[in-house]
Short mmCIF file of C-alpha atoms in Angstrom, two decimals:
data_model
loop_
_atom_site.label_atom_id
_atom_site.label_comp_id
_atom_site.label_asym_id
_atom_site.label_seq_id
_atom_site.Cartn_x
_atom_site.Cartn_y
_atom_site.Cartn_z
CA UNK A 15 86.47 102.36 -49.28
CA UNK A 16 89.40 101.67 -46.97
CA UNK A 17 88.77 105.09 -45.22
CA UNK A 18 85.11 104.00 -44.75
CA UNK A 19 86.06 100.59 -43.25
CA UNK A 20 88.36 102.28 -40.83
CA UNK A 21 85.80 104.83 -39.85
CA UNK A 22 83.12 102.15 -39.25
CA UNK A 23 85.71 100.11 -37.22
CA UNK A 24 86.58 103.13 -35.16
CA UNK A 25 82.82 103.85 -34.45
CA UNK A 26 82.30 100.15 -33.46
CA UNK A 27 85.21 100.34 -31.11
CA UNK A 28 83.73 103.60 -29.37
CA UNK A 29 80.40 101.95 -29.09
CA UNK A 30 81.91 98.89 -27.41
CA UNK A 31 83.84 100.78 -25.10
CA UNK A 32 80.71 102.80 -23.98
CA UNK A 33 78.73 99.54 -23.48
CA UNK A 34 81.48 97.96 -21.62
CA UNK A 35 81.92 101.31 -19.28
CA UNK A 36 78.00 101.28 -18.75
CA UNK A 37 78.24 97.58 -17.66
CA UNK A 38 80.71 98.20 -15.02
CA UNK A 39 78.06 99.15 -12.61
CA UNK A 40 74.61 97.48 -12.39
CA UNK A 41 71.39 97.91 -10.55
CA UNK A 42 69.83 94.57 -9.75
CA UNK A 43 66.27 93.67 -8.26
CA UNK A 44 64.85 90.46 -6.80
CA UNK A 45 62.13 89.36 -4.54
CA UNK A 46 62.52 87.62 -1.20
CA UNK A 47 62.08 84.00 -2.09
CA UNK A 48 63.98 81.76 0.55
CA UNK A 49 66.51 80.04 0.20
CA UNK A 50 67.52 81.68 -2.98
CA UNK A 51 66.92 85.24 -1.78
CA UNK A 52 66.64 85.93 2.02
CA UNK A 53 66.61 89.20 4.06
CA UNK A 54 69.37 89.39 6.75
CA UNK A 55 69.47 92.66 8.67
CA UNK A 56 67.88 94.58 5.88
CA UNK A 57 70.34 93.15 3.22
CA UNK A 58 69.67 90.56 0.58
CA UNK A 59 71.44 87.26 1.05
CA UNK A 60 70.64 83.70 -0.01
CA UNK A 61 71.92 81.01 -2.49
CA UNK A 62 71.24 82.88 -5.86
CA UNK A 63 72.32 86.03 -4.26
CA UNK A 64 75.73 84.75 -3.50
CA UNK A 65 76.22 83.29 -6.90
CA UNK A 66 75.22 86.29 -8.68
CA UNK A 67 77.34 88.54 -6.71
CA UNK A 68 80.41 86.34 -7.08
CA UNK A 69 80.17 86.05 -10.86
CA UNK A 70 79.93 89.92 -11.13
CA UNK A 71 82.76 90.26 -8.92
CA UNK A 72 84.80 87.98 -11.01
CA UNK A 73 83.75 90.11 -14.10
CA UNK A 74 84.90 93.26 -12.35
CA UNK A 75 81.23 94.56 -12.19
CA UNK A 76 80.32 96.74 -9.32
CA UNK A 77 76.54 96.32 -7.94
CA UNK A 78 75.51 99.84 -7.10
CA UNK A 79 72.00 98.71 -6.25
CA UNK A 80 70.75 95.30 -4.97
CA UNK A 81 67.19 95.54 -3.68
CA UNK A 82 64.22 93.39 -3.24
CA UNK A 83 60.59 94.11 -4.30
CA UNK A 84 57.47 91.93 -4.66
CA UNK A 85 57.89 89.81 -7.59
CA UNK A 86 55.62 91.48 -10.21
CA UNK A 87 57.13 94.91 -9.23
CA UNK A 88 60.62 93.67 -9.81
CA UNK A 89 59.82 92.03 -12.98
CA UNK A 90 57.96 95.31 -14.11
CA UNK A 91 61.11 97.20 -13.33
CA UNK A 92 63.31 95.11 -15.56
CA UNK A 93 60.71 95.03 -18.35
CA UNK A 94 60.47 98.96 -18.22
CA UNK A 95 64.26 99.34 -18.14
CA UNK A 96 64.28 100.74 -14.61
CA UNK A 97 66.74 98.03 -13.39
CA UNK A 98 69.66 96.22 -15.29
CA UNK A 99 68.78 92.72 -14.08
CA UNK A 100 66.45 90.49 -12.14
CA UNK A 101 66.96 87.15 -10.40
CA UNK A 102 65.85 84.29 -9.82
CA UNK A 103 63.62 83.83 -12.90
CA UNK A 104 62.15 80.97 -14.49
CA UNK A 105 62.24 80.74 -18.42
CA UNK A 106 59.09 82.38 -19.94
CA UNK A 107 58.85 83.19 -23.60
CA UNK A 108 57.16 86.48 -23.11
CA UNK A 109 59.97 87.66 -21.04
CA UNK A 110 62.54 87.40 -23.94
CA UNK A 111 60.94 90.20 -25.58
CA UNK A 112 62.64 92.50 -23.23
CA UNK A 113 65.25 90.55 -21.31
CA UNK A 114 68.21 88.34 -22.29
CA UNK A 115 68.66 84.85 -20.57
CA UNK A 116 72.07 83.49 -20.06
CA UNK A 117 72.66 79.99 -21.39
CA UNK A 118 73.43 78.76 -17.94
CA UNK A 119 70.98 78.76 -14.97
CA UNK A 120 71.88 79.74 -11.61
CA UNK A 121 70.43 76.26 -10.44
CA UNK A 122 67.94 73.67 -11.62
CA UNK A 123 64.61 73.90 -9.76
CA UNK A 124 61.73 71.28 -9.52
CA UNK A 125 58.16 72.51 -9.06
CA UNK A 126 55.80 70.15 -7.21
CA UNK A 127 52.39 69.56 -5.58
CA UNK A 128 52.15 69.76 -1.77
CA UNK A 129 49.40 68.25 0.26
CA UNK A 130 48.58 67.74 3.87
CA UNK A 131 49.86 64.43 5.20
CA UNK A 132 46.42 63.36 6.75
CA UNK A 133 44.59 63.68 3.58
CA UNK A 134 46.75 60.62 2.15
CA UNK A 135 46.58 62.38 -1.37
CA UNK A 136 48.30 60.47 -4.08
CA UNK A 137 49.52 62.39 -7.19
CA UNK A 138 50.36 60.30 -10.42
CA UNK A 139 48.61 62.25 -13.24
CA UNK A 140 47.07 65.64 -13.77
CA UNK A 141 43.54 63.87 -13.31
CA UNK A 142 44.35 63.46 -9.65
CA UNK A 143 43.97 67.26 -9.32
CA UNK A 144 40.51 67.44 -10.85
CA UNK A 145 38.00 69.35 -8.55
CA UNK A 146 40.62 70.28 -6.13
CA UNK A 147 41.06 73.86 -4.66
CA UNK A 148 44.58 74.62 -5.49
CA UNK A 149 46.63 77.66 -4.27
CA UNK A 150 48.96 79.25 -6.85
CA UNK A 151 51.00 82.56 -6.85
CA UNK A 152 50.00 85.46 -9.00
CA UNK A 153 52.79 86.27 -11.71
CA UNK A 154 54.64 82.90 -11.49
CA UNK A 155 55.64 81.27 -14.70
CA UNK A 156 53.64 77.86 -14.40
CA UNK A 157 53.61 76.15 -17.96
CA UNK A 158 50.74 77.44 -20.09
CA UNK A 159 49.38 73.96 -20.48
CA UNK A 160 49.34 73.37 -16.70
CA UNK A 161 47.39 76.68 -16.03
CA UNK A 162 44.89 75.92 -18.80
CA UNK A 163 44.36 72.49 -17.08
CA UNK A 164 44.10 74.10 -13.53
CA UNK A 165 41.48 76.84 -14.77
CA UNK A 166 39.44 74.21 -16.53
CA UNK A 167 39.24 71.32 -14.12
CA UNK A 168 40.21 72.75 -10.69
CA UNK A 169 39.40 75.52 -8.49
CA UNK A 170 42.20 78.09 -8.30
CA UNK A 171 42.93 80.50 -5.67
CA UNK A 172 45.65 82.82 -6.53
CA UNK A 173 47.87 85.03 -3.92
CA UNK A 174 50.78 87.09 -3.81
CA UNK A 175 53.19 84.83 -1.91
CA UNK A 176 54.07 81.17 -1.29
CA UNK A 177 53.85 81.48 2.55
CA UNK A 178 50.11 82.47 2.22
CA UNK A 179 49.32 79.27 0.36
CA UNK A 180 51.28 76.99 2.83
CA UNK A 181 49.18 78.58 5.69
CA UNK A 182 45.82 78.03 3.88
CA UNK A 183 46.88 74.63 3.04
CA UNK A 184 47.63 73.90 6.68
CA UNK A 185 44.32 75.40 7.60
CA UNK A 186 42.45 73.14 4.94
CA UNK A 187 41.47 76.30 3.08
CA UNK A 188 42.98 74.84 -0.07
CA UNK A 189 43.41 71.18 -0.88
CA UNK A 190 46.86 71.46 -2.51
CA UNK A 191 49.46 74.13 -3.33
CA UNK A 192 52.24 74.21 -5.92
CA UNK A 193 55.75 75.38 -5.01
CA UNK A 194 59.39 75.14 -6.05
CA UNK A 195 60.76 72.45 -3.90
CA UNK A 196 63.73 74.21 -2.09
CA UNK A 197 61.48 77.32 -1.22
CA UNK A 198 58.65 75.03 -0.08
CA UNK A 199 60.91 73.10 2.29
CA UNK A 200 62.08 76.30 3.69
CA UNK A 201 58.72 77.63 4.18
CA UNK A 202 57.29 74.66 6.03
CA UNK A 203 60.50 74.46 8.23
CA UNK A 204 60.11 78.17 8.96
CA UNK A 205 56.38 78.09 9.77
CA UNK A 206 56.67 74.76 11.49
CA UNK A 207 54.25 72.97 9.24
CA UNK A 208 55.54 69.44 9.64
CA UNK A 209 52.36 67.75 8.44
CA UNK A 210 52.60 69.11 4.91
CA UNK A 211 54.41 67.08 2.35
CA UNK A 212 55.79 67.31 -1.23
CA UNK A 213 55.16 64.97 -4.19
CA UNK A 214 58.54 64.74 -5.69
CA UNK A 215 58.06 61.78 -7.96
CA UNK A 216 56.23 63.65 -10.36
CA UNK A 217 57.14 67.44 -10.54
CA UNK A 218 54.97 69.74 -12.57
CA UNK A 219 58.07 70.97 -14.27
CA UNK A 220 61.82 71.08 -13.71
CA UNK A 221 63.25 74.57 -14.84
CA UNK A 222 66.36 76.73 -14.39
CA UNK A 223 66.44 79.59 -12.15
CA UNK A 224 68.13 82.52 -14.20
CA UNK A 225 69.43 86.04 -13.75
CA UNK A 226 67.63 87.97 -16.75
CA UNK A 227 69.12 91.28 -18.13
CA UNK A 228 67.17 94.30 -19.70
CA UNK A 229 67.94 94.44 -23.33
CA UNK A 230 68.17 98.04 -23.57
CA UNK A 231 70.64 98.34 -20.61
CA UNK A 232 72.89 95.26 -21.23
CA UNK A 233 74.44 93.86 -24.18
CA UNK A 234 74.24 90.30 -25.37
CA UNK A 235 77.92 90.04 -25.29
CA UNK A 236 77.87 90.70 -21.47
CA UNK A 237 75.21 88.15 -20.86
CA UNK A 238 77.44 85.61 -22.75
CA UNK A 239 80.42 86.53 -20.54
CA UNK A 240 78.27 86.20 -17.33
CA UNK A 241 77.00 82.82 -18.49
CA UNK A 242 80.66 81.57 -19.16
CA UNK A 243 81.88 82.81 -15.65
CA UNK A 244 78.84 81.19 -14.09
CA UNK A 245 79.65 77.84 -15.74
CA UNK A 246 83.26 78.14 -14.22
CA UNK A 247 81.87 78.85 -10.91
CA UNK A 248 79.59 75.83 -10.85
CA UNK A 249 82.59 73.51 -11.10
CA UNK A 250 84.08 74.89 -8.09
CA UNK A 251 83.78 73.69 -4.58
CA UNK A 252 82.36 77.10 -3.10
CA UNK A 253 79.21 76.56 -5.26
CA UNK A 254 78.64 73.15 -3.83
CA UNK A 255 79.33 74.48 -0.18
CA UNK A 256 76.83 77.48 -0.76
CA UNK A 257 74.18 74.75 -2.04
CA UNK A 258 74.76 72.77 1.06
CA UNK A 259 74.50 75.82 3.44
CA UNK A 260 71.07 76.88 2.05
CA UNK A 261 69.40 73.48 1.13
CA UNK A 262 70.17 71.28 4.37
#
């Protein structure tokens, strides 16, 4: 019996060492979604990018690949074990089938309705959206209840990027659009759309933005370590400095 226990312990130690060795290098994907992920001279930068890179550096993990793709392709790569991790992702139940979420998000993120200032639109309840033409982005994790409401009571137009929706809103081709607050502010500033306003009093949802890890390529123990390191980083001044750099 003692020999069996020792043999089992030996096997577990070898397995742990292999997992740990594999997790010393990571391939990571994302989309370009400012200010969380931006492209600078062909390299990925941005708020989430800096946070993820710093946490992995503190964990002594080398990023052997960090590349941006369209969102649905990046998500597919993690789902099919073609990449170790993806950021910045909202929580969605179906993703937990193939990915681990850390306990700690990179940042909290409100999603809001945007309208043209000239329309004097007021948003207090979902009923205010009825019969409106609303732009959404294909593949984004809006809440199931909200999507059902939109498809039942509004005219939905889906596109592949938030920028497209804001351009359509500015040109009165849709009545409203839905976007994460920080990303929306970045887009309207970049496109010089100063007559578009967010309705921040009643967010559609407030959700965390996470890095998610493929279950076949990364262990739960690694994800827990990442979460703990992220919690420490968020208490430090560098985290707040980066936040101010990208959100002001």
